[in-house]
Short mmCIF file of C-alpha atoms in Angstrom, two decimals:
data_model
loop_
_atom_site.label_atom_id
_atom_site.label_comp_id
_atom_site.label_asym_id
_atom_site.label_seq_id
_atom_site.Cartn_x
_atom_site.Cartn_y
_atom_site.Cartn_z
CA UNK A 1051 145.63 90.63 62.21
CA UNK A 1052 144.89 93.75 60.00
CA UNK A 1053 140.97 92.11 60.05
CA UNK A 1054 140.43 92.02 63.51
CA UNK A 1055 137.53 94.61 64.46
CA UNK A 1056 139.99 96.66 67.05
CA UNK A 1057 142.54 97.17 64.16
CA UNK A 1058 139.65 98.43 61.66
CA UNK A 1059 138.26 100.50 64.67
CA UNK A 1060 141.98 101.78 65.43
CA UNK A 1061 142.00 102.98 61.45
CA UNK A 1062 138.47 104.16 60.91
CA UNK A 1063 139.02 106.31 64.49
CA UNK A 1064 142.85 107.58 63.44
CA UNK A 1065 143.15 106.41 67.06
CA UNK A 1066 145.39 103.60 69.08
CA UNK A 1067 143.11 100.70 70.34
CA UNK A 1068 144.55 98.69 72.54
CA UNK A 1069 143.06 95.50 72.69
CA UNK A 1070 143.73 93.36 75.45
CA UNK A 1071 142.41 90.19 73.88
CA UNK A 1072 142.53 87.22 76.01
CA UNK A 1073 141.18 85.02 73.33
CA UNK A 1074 138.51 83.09 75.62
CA UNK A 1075 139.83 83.89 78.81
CA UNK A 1076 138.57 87.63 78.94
CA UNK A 1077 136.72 87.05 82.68
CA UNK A 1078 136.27 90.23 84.17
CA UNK A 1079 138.86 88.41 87.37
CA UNK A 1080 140.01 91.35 89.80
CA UNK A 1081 143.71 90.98 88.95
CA UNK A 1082 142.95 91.50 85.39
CA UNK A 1083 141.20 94.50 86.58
CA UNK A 1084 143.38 96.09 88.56
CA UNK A 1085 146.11 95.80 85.56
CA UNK A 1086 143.53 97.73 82.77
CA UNK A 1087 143.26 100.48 86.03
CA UNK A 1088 146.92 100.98 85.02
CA UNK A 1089 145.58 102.50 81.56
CA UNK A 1090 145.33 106.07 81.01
CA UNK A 1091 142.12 105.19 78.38
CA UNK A 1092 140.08 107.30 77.14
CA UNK A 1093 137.60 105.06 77.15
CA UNK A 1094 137.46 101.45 78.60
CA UNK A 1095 135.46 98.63 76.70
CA UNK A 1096 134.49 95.88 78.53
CA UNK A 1097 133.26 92.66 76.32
CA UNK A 1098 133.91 89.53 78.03
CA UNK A 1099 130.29 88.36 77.78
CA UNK A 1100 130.85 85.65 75.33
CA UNK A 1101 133.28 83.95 78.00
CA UNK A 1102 131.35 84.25 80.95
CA UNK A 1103 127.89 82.05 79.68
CA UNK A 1104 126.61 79.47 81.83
CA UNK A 1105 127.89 77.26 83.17
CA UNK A 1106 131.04 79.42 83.20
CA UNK A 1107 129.50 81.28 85.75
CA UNK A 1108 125.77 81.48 86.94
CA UNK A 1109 123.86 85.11 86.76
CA UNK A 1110 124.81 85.90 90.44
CA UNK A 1111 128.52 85.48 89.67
CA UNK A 1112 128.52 87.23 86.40
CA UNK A 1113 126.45 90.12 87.85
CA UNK A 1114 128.72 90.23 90.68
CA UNK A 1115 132.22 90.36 88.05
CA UNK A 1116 130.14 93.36 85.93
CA UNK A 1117 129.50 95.23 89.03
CA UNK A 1118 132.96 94.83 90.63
CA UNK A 1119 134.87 95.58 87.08
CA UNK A 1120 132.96 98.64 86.49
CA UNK A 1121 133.05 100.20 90.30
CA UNK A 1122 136.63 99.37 89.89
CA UNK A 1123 137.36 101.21 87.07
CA UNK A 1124 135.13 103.88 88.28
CA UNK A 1125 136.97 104.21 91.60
CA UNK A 1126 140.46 104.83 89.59
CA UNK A 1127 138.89 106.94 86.78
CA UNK A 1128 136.22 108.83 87.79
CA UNK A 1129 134.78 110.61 84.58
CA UNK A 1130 136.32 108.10 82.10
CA UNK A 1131 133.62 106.36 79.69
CA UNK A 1132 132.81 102.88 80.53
CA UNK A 1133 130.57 100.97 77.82
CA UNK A 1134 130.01 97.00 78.23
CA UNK A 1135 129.12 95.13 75.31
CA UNK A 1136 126.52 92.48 75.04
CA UNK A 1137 127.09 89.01 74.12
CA UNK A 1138 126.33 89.09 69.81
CA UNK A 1139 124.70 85.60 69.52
CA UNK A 1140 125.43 82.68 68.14
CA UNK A 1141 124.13 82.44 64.57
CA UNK A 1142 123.17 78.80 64.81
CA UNK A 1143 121.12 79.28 68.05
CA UNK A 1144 117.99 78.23 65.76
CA UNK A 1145 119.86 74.70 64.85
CA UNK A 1146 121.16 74.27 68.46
CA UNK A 1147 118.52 75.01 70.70
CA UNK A 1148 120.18 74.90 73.62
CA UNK A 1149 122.47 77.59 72.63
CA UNK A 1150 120.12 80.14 72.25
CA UNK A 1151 119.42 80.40 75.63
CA UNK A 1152 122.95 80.71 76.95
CA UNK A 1153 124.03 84.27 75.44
CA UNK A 1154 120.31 85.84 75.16
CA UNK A 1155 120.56 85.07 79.55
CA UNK A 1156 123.98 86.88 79.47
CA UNK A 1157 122.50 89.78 77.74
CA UNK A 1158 119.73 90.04 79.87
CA UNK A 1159 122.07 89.63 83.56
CA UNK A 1160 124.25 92.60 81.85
CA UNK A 1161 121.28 94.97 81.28
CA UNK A 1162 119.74 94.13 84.86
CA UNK A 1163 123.16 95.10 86.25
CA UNK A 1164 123.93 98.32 83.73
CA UNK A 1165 120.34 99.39 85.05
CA UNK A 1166 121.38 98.79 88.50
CA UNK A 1167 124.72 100.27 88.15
CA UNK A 1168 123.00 103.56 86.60
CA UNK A 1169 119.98 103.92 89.09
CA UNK A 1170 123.09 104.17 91.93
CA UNK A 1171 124.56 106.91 90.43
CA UNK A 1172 127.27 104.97 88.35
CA UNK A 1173 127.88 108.14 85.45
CA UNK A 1174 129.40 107.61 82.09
CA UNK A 1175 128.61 103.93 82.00
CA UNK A 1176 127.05 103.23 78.17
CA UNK A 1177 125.84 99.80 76.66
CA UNK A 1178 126.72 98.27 73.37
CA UNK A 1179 123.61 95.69 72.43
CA UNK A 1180 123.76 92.92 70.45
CA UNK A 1181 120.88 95.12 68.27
CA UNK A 1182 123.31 97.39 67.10
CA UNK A 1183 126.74 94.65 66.38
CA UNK A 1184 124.14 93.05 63.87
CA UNK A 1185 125.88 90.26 63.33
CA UNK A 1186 124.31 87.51 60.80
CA UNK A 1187 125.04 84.08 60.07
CA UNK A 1188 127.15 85.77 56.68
CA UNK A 1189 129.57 87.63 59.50
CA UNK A 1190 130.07 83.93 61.23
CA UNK A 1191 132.90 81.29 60.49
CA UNK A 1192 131.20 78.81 62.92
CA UNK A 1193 128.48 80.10 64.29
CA UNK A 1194 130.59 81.52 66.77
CA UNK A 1195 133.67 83.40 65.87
CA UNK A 1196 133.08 86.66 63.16
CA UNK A 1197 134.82 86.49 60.23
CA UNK A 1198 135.91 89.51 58.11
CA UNK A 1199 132.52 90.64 57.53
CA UNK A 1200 131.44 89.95 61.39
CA UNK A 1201 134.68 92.04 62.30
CA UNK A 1202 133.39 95.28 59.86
CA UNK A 1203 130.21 94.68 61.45
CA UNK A 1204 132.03 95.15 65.06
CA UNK A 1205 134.01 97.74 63.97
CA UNK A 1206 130.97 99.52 62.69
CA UNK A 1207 128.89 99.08 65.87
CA UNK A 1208 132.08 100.08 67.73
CA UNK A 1209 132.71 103.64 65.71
CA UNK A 1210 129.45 104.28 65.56
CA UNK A 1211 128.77 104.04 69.75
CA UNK A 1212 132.37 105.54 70.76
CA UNK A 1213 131.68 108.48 68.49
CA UNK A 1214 128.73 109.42 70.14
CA UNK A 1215 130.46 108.49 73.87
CA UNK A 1216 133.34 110.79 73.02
CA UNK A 1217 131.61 113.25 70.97
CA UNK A 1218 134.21 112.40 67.91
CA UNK A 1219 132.71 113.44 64.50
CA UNK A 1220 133.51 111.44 61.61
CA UNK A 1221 136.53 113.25 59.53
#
């Protein structure tokens, strides 16, 4: 769809994204892996957080998956940019309480392991926080799931990061 954030990125960039959107199923698995090492990128984007909450998988697992993904890639490209993306909420998490807890957990495992991944040397890695999508309950269909406005919000947060990761001006 024309609204999806990776075809407004694609546009506002002048540049093919490829989106390999597994629509739930995005799981950081090996196999999955080892086909995006197949891609010439020139950068790869790695936001599966929002499928990998508890009880998906527990912190060690999904520490383990970030760690494995991004050596992975880094093994096959060596200087290419790598940025993960953090879960961006669930804008009902004050009405279900129990929600809250599962992507603001997932945030935090991803920024122990980008700090890990960094203090052993791993270069080019960058983070995307949920700070900077900025996603409200207005850019929600369901709490959940952006809608137009949530996917301009994406796209935003997206331009904005890549930009400064490939050193793209706007124009």
């Amino acid at each position: 769809p024309g609204m999806a954030w990776t075809n407004i990125l694609s546009r506002k960039l002048d540049r093919t994204v490829i989106n390999l959107g597994f629509s739930g199923n995005g799981r950081l698995e090996k196999e999955v892996i080892d086909l995006i090492n197949e891609i010439d990128a020139k950068v790869f984007v790695l936001d599966c957080l929002p499928n990998l909450i508890s009880p998906i998988v527990d912190k060690k697992e999904l520490q383990k998956r970030i760690t494995e993904s991004v050596k992975s890639i880094r093994s096959k490209h060596p200087s290419t940019p790598i940025l993960l993306t953090e879960h961006d909420g669930y804008t009902e998490g004050y009405l279900i309480p129990h929600r809250q807890p599962l992507f603001e957990d997932a945030n935090q495992y991803l920024r122990e392991t980008f700090a890990q991944l960094t203090a052993e040397g791993i270069s080019n890695l960058y983070l995307l926080p949920i700070s900077e999508i900025n996603i409200d309950h207005e850019g929600m269909v369901d709490g959940t799931h952006p809608n137009d406005i949530g996917m301009m919000n994406y796209a935003n947060a997206y331009e904005k990061k890549l930009r400064e990761i490939l050193k793209a001006p706007v124009g």
